Amino acid sequence: MRPLEIVLVAGARPNFMKIAPIYWALREHAADHVAVTIVHTGQHYDARMSDDFFRDLRLPEPDVNLGVGSASHAEQTARVMTGFERVLLERRPDVVVVVGDVNSTAACALVTSKMDWEPRPDASGAGRAGGGRGATARRRPLLVHVEAGLRSGDRAMPEEINRLVTDAISDLLLTTCRDADENLRREGVADDKIRFVGNPMIDSLRRTVAAADSCPVLERLGFAGRAYGLCTLHRPSNVDDPATLGEILAALAEIATATPILLPLHPRTRARIAAFGLATAPGMHLLEPLSYVEMLKATKEAAFVLTDSGGVQEETTALGVPCVTLRENTERPVTITEGSNVLAGVSRSGIVAGLESARRKVAEGTRVPELWDGHAGERIAAALAAAGEGA
Ligand code: UD1
């Protein structure tokens, strides 16, 4: 029988650590009956936003790179869609896996759900190339969303729209936490489409933590053995408005008088700080984006983290590092109810107070959420194999 053909889609920085554990598990446990194709949409393309992550996560070069690059939401989404449609028409995989909530996720999900293959001329009911999978009878691949069901409730976030769209059309919804299951049920998703598999980001974290321990990034930055905070900032709602960005930078400047802050900057944030002519204080150290291993090391050793990222809220919870989220809401409430995260908003006083409560929270003890155990990739691989066989 021919192998089950699975396409793994990744487009932007936060996707890479989610596909890596799925790729490893499929290679380690199912290599003889599964063929994996990695499709990189090229939404992120700088070496520090993309290639370094493939290297750190021991992912092979993508089989396909659509090279879409940066553009407006509509244009970027459209470029991914036309490129990915060609890939599906040519490869006709059995399963497409999309992860997370970036524009590439929603774009590839839409294309997959509307694929309508002509039956192959060799259709004999026995499947392609004499296989027994019945692939010729299918008119489109099975669509699987990993990290389904997260909801911030804030439809002004592009990611929330991407989550809603992707979940509404996916055939199988794999979740990282129980509250995501509840969100999906509340939206009317049938129970048999939902599987709680745990968090693949934490698999990547656990597999990479030894490499992070020996990574010399803190020596390079002159912070080995010193107390520091770490801040990442890139949400358009935080960095595209001069007043909001100014308020956040003022909070950081206040905090940095006591503890220096490392700021590995997303290209968007660096550009906005320069364009708005905003000042940063001496205790704030503006850096190029860090690689995955460097970021993990910097997070693990930080006295505290301030962030508007989704993934960083999860990583700090897994590592038990105090985390202050510079947003009004989060789609990852388990990091607050169980983990080390505090929602602080974006006012100067809120951020300063948030830091105190995050520190207190960690001192009192936090938990790592259920199934954030380093084995989500294996559960996802098993779910894919089972769903693909049945498709
Ligand atoms: C995207 C995701 C966001 C995710 C973030 C992680 C969407 C809607 N947003 O936001 O959910 O948290 O990635 O980083 O998909 N740029 C570069 N080099 C790159 C990539 C981007 O310079 O390799 C710059 C470009 O100026 C570009 C801007 O960053 O216009 C925004 O990139 P884009 O991928 O559109 O969105 P992000 O803000 O990165």
Tab-separated table of C-alpha atoms in Angstrom, residues 92-334:
chain	number	residue	atom	x	y	z
A	92	ARG	CA	-2.819	15.376	-3.818
A	93	PRO	CA	-1.922	14.541	-0.202
A	94	ASP	CA	-4.227	12.571	2.085
A	95	VAL	CA	-3.933	14.954	5.017
A	96	VAL	CA	-3.077	18.654	5.423
A	97	VAL	CA	-2.006	19.841	8.868
A	98	VAL	CA	-2.140	23.543	9.725
A	99	VAL	CA	-0.977	24.904	13.078
A	100	GLY	CA	-1.640	28.031	15.114
A	101	ASP	CA	-3.346	31.186	13.948
A	102	VAL	CA	-1.258	33.125	11.447
A	103	ASN	CA	-2.442	34.228	8.009
A	104	SER	CA	-0.782	31.194	6.410
A	105	THR	CA	-2.838	28.901	8.661
A	106	ALA	CA	-6.194	30.285	7.573
A	107	ALA	CA	-5.138	30.612	3.926
A	108	CYS	CA	-4.023	26.979	3.602
A	109	ALA	CA	-7.067	25.768	5.531
A	110	LEU	CA	-9.388	27.573	3.116
A	111	VAL	CA	-7.641	26.126	0.076
A	112	THR	CA	-7.717	22.608	1.510
A	113	SER	CA	-11.373	22.742	2.446
A	114	LYS	CA	-12.386	23.874	-1.051
A	115	MET	CA	-10.121	21.550	-3.003
A	116	ASP	CA	-12.146	19.589	-5.515
A	117	TRP	CA	-9.975	17.124	-7.362
A	118	GLU	CA	-11.115	15.422	-10.474
A	119	PRO	CA	-10.952	11.684	-9.914
A	120	ARG	CA	-7.669	10.428	-11.361
A	121	PRO	CA	-7.905	8.680	-14.729
A	122	ASP	CA	-6.446	5.551	-13.113
A	123	ALA	CA	-9.273	5.475	-10.576
A	124	SER	CA	-10.258	1.917	-10.118
A	125	GLY	CA	-11.665	2.060	-6.649
A	126	ALA	CA	-8.438	0.478	-5.463
A	127	GLY	CA	-6.609	3.719	-4.843
A	128	ARG	CA	-3.692	5.482	-6.404
A	129	ALA	CA	-0.745	3.448	-7.750
A	130	GLY	CA	-2.472	0.258	-6.785
A	131	GLY	CA	-2.691	1.350	-3.151
A	132	GLY	CA	-5.572	0.389	-0.945
A	133	ARG	CA	-6.256	3.770	0.590
A	134	GLY	CA	-9.037	4.706	-1.793
A	135	ALA	CA	-7.397	8.088	-2.392
A	136	THR	CA	-8.867	8.442	-5.845
A	137	ALA	CA	-12.344	8.492	-4.382
A	138	ARG	CA	-11.512	11.466	-2.182
A	139	ARG	CA	-11.951	14.894	-3.661
A	140	ARG	CA	-9.854	16.745	-1.089
A	141	PRO	CA	-7.409	16.084	1.768
A	142	LEU	CA	-8.491	15.759	5.364
A	143	LEU	CA	-7.896	19.100	7.091
A	144	VAL	CA	-6.399	18.999	10.592
A	145	HIS	CA	-5.891	22.041	12.828
A	146	VAL	CA	-3.335	21.780	15.607
A	147	GLU	CA	-3.857	24.258	18.470
A	148	ALA	CA	-7.576	24.470	17.712
A	149	GLY	CA	-10.171	26.133	19.916
A	150	LEU	CA	-8.123	28.973	21.426
A	151	ARG	CA	-10.234	32.117	21.709
A	152	SER	CA	-9.356	35.596	22.950
A	153	GLY	CA	-12.892	36.832	22.265
A	154	ASP	CA	-11.297	39.834	20.549
A	155	ARG	CA	-12.216	39.957	16.879
A	156	ALA	CA	-10.031	43.006	16.319
A	157	MET	CA	-7.073	40.579	16.409
A	158	PRO	CA	-6.262	39.156	12.973
A	159	GLU	CA	-5.259	35.923	14.718
A	160	GLU	CA	-8.731	35.532	16.270
A	161	ILE	CA	-10.297	35.686	12.801
A	162	ASN	CA	-7.749	33.140	11.571
A	163	ARG	CA	-8.621	30.819	14.491
A	164	LEU	CA	-12.362	31.088	13.955
A	165	VAL	CA	-12.132	30.518	10.200
A	166	THR	CA	-9.709	27.615	10.492
A	167	ASP	CA	-11.669	25.824	13.207
A	168	ALA	CA	-14.979	26.297	11.390
A	169	ILE	CA	-13.752	24.345	8.353
A	170	SER	CA	-11.333	21.778	9.817
A	171	ASP	CA	-12.221	18.087	9.857
A	172	LEU	CA	-10.191	17.271	12.956
A	173	LEU	CA	-9.464	19.756	15.742
A	174	LEU	CA	-6.506	18.939	17.983
A	175	THR	CA	-6.369	20.991	21.168
A	176	THR	CA	-3.685	21.995	23.650
A	177	CYS	CA	-5.926	22.541	26.688
A	178	ARG	CA	-9.354	21.608	28.003
A	179	ASP	CA	-10.790	25.118	27.741
A	180	ALA	CA	-10.223	24.963	23.983
A	181	ASP	CA	-12.417	21.828	23.846
A	182	GLU	CA	-15.118	23.761	25.672
A	183	ASN	CA	-14.854	26.710	23.278
A	184	LEU	CA	-15.296	24.404	20.308
A	185	ARG	CA	-18.279	22.603	21.842
A	186	ARG	CA	-19.884	25.939	22.611
A	187	GLU	CA	-19.518	26.814	18.927
A	188	GLY	CA	-21.305	23.617	17.962
A	189	VAL	CA	-18.354	21.464	16.905
A	190	ALA	CA	-19.193	17.767	17.202
A	191	ASP	CA	-17.355	15.888	19.956
A	192	ASP	CA	-15.911	13.321	17.571
A	193	LYS	CA	-13.974	16.031	15.694
A	194	ILE	CA	-12.199	17.261	18.844
A	195	ARG	CA	-9.131	15.589	20.402
A	196	PHE	CA	-7.220	16.934	23.375
A	197	VAL	CA	-3.596	16.078	22.546
A	198	GLY	CA	-1.585	18.540	24.631
A	199	ASN	CA	0.853	21.225	23.605
A	200	PRO	CA	3.473	20.480	20.919
A	201	MET	CA	5.343	23.737	21.695
A	202	ILE	CA	6.306	22.180	24.985
A	203	ASP	CA	7.714	19.130	23.166
A	204	SER	CA	10.026	21.490	21.269
A	205	LEU	CA	10.948	23.246	24.475
A	206	ARG	CA	11.794	20.015	26.283
A	207	ARG	CA	13.787	18.636	23.383
A	208	THR	CA	15.810	21.827	23.057
A	209	VAL	CA	16.390	22.744	26.657
A	210	ALA	CA	19.728	20.880	26.869
A	211	ALA	CA	21.029	22.724	23.800
A	212	ALA	CA	19.781	25.966	25.365
A	213	ASP	CA	21.656	25.234	28.586
A	214	SER	CA	24.952	25.187	26.757
A	215	CYS	CA	24.133	28.099	24.452
A	216	PRO	CA	26.483	31.060	25.054
A	217	VAL	CA	23.947	33.785	24.222
A	218	LEU	CA	24.078	35.405	27.663
A	219	GLU	CA	27.882	35.576	27.510
A	220	ARG	CA	27.585	37.139	24.057
A	221	LEU	CA	25.180	39.752	25.417
A	222	GLY	CA	27.171	40.340	28.616
A	223	PHE	CA	24.360	39.069	30.893
A	224	ALA	CA	25.680	35.732	32.116
A	225	GLY	CA	25.080	35.475	35.861
A	226	ARG	CA	23.233	38.818	35.957
A	227	ALA	CA	19.564	39.431	36.769
A	228	TYR	CA	17.628	40.714	33.764
A	229	GLY	CA	14.114	40.865	32.365
A	230	LEU	CA	13.198	39.826	28.828
A	231	CYS	CA	10.617	41.565	26.671
A	232	THR	CA	9.095	40.718	23.288
A	233	LEU	CA	6.678	43.024	21.561
A	234	HIS	CA	5.190	42.775	18.089
A	235	ARG	CA	1.351	42.919	18.090
A	236	PRO	CA	0.134	45.584	15.673
A	237	SER	CA	-2.261	46.854	18.379
A	238	ASN	CA	0.739	47.511	20.653
A	239	VAL	CA	3.393	48.731	18.261
A	240	ASP	CA	1.530	50.482	15.438
A	241	ASP	CA	0.056	53.212	17.658
A	242	PRO	CA	2.616	55.761	18.954
A	243	ALA	CA	0.694	56.460	22.191
A	244	THR	CA	0.384	52.764	23.134
A	245	LEU	CA	3.961	51.952	22.200
A	246	GLY	CA	5.155	55.038	24.112
A	247	GLU	CA	3.234	53.946	27.225
A	248	ILE	CA	4.700	50.436	27.088
A	249	LEU	CA	8.228	51.776	26.603
A	250	ALA	CA	7.701	54.115	29.581
A	251	ALA	CA	6.745	51.118	31.752
A	252	LEU	CA	9.826	49.241	30.549
A	253	ALA	CA	12.024	52.238	31.309
A	254	GLU	CA	10.623	52.383	34.859
A	255	ILE	CA	11.184	48.655	35.426
A	256	ALA	CA	14.648	48.851	33.858
A	257	THR	CA	15.847	51.284	36.514
A	258	ALA	CA	15.876	48.288	38.897
A	259	THR	CA	16.533	45.381	36.494
A	260	PRO	CA	17.895	45.708	32.942
A	261	ILE	CA	15.625	44.445	30.160
A	262	LEU	CA	16.672	42.583	27.015
A	263	LEU	CA	14.465	43.353	24.024
A	264	PRO	CA	14.948	41.073	21.029
A	265	LEU	CA	12.951	43.101	18.531
A	266	HIS	CA	10.588	41.901	15.827
A	267	PRO	CA	11.391	43.828	12.605
A	268	ARG	CA	8.017	45.578	12.822
A	269	THR	CA	8.731	46.895	16.335
A	270	ARG	CA	12.201	48.132	15.480
A	271	ALA	CA	10.775	49.990	12.477
A	272	ARG	CA	7.972	51.593	14.549
A	273	ILE	CA	10.262	52.766	17.369
A	274	ALA	CA	12.444	54.482	14.768
A	275	ALA	CA	9.521	55.895	12.757
A	276	PHE	CA	7.812	57.366	15.853
A	277	GLY	CA	11.130	58.720	17.178
A	278	LEU	CA	10.543	57.044	20.564
A	279	ALA	CA	13.312	56.997	23.148
A	280	THR	CA	14.464	53.975	25.121
A	281	ALA	CA	16.133	54.106	28.518
A	282	PRO	CA	19.757	53.027	29.165
A	283	GLY	CA	18.628	49.857	30.975
A	284	MET	CA	16.757	48.676	27.873
A	285	HIS	CA	18.916	46.622	25.508
A	286	LEU	CA	17.540	46.491	21.973
A	287	LEU	CA	18.634	43.327	20.167
A	288	GLU	CA	18.137	41.543	16.863
A	289	PRO	CA	15.598	38.683	17.045
A	290	LEU	CA	17.052	35.663	18.878
A	291	SER	CA	17.140	32.157	17.453
A	292	TYR	CA	14.930	29.518	19.091
A	293	VAL	CA	17.729	28.083	21.244
A	294	GLU	CA	18.921	31.549	22.270
A	295	MET	CA	15.391	32.664	23.140
A	296	LEU	CA	14.818	29.547	25.209
A	297	LYS	CA	18.017	30.147	27.150
A	298	ALA	CA	17.181	33.833	27.641
A	299	THR	CA	13.658	32.941	28.842
A	300	LYS	CA	14.776	30.196	31.191
A	301	GLU	CA	17.312	32.402	32.956
A	302	ALA	CA	15.214	35.587	33.023
A	303	ALA	CA	14.018	37.062	36.322
A	304	PHE	CA	10.774	37.892	34.498
A	305	VAL	CA	9.327	38.149	31.005
A	306	LEU	CA	7.092	40.839	29.532
A	307	THR	CA	5.407	39.895	26.262
A	308	ASP	CA	2.510	40.245	23.863
A	309	SER	CA	3.291	36.893	22.198
A	310	GLY	CA	1.038	33.868	22.562
A	311	GLY	CA	3.775	31.241	22.559
A	312	VAL	CA	5.927	33.031	25.123
A	313	GLN	CA	3.023	32.911	27.603
A	314	GLU	CA	3.102	29.117	27.247
A	315	GLU	CA	6.872	28.759	27.410
A	316	THR	CA	7.123	30.818	30.604
A	317	THR	CA	4.357	28.740	32.159
A	318	ALA	CA	6.244	25.539	31.282
A	319	LEU	CA	9.461	26.982	32.751
A	320	GLY	CA	7.845	28.625	35.805
A	321	VAL	CA	9.174	32.092	34.924
A	322	PRO	CA	7.024	35.106	35.930
A	323	CYS	CA	5.279	36.408	32.805
A	324	VAL	CA	3.453	39.698	32.300
A	325	THR	CA	1.254	39.744	29.221
A	326	LEU	CA	0.989	43.190	27.652
A	327	ARG	CA	-2.536	42.717	26.363
A	328	GLU	CA	-6.125	43.131	27.564
A	329	ASN	CA	-7.017	39.501	26.848
A	330	THR	CA	-5.465	36.143	26.133
A	331	GLU	CA	-6.549	33.101	24.162
A	332	ARG	CA	-4.422	31.046	26.553
A	333	PRO	CA	-6.205	31.434	29.938
A	334	VAL	CA	-4.689	28.225	31.290
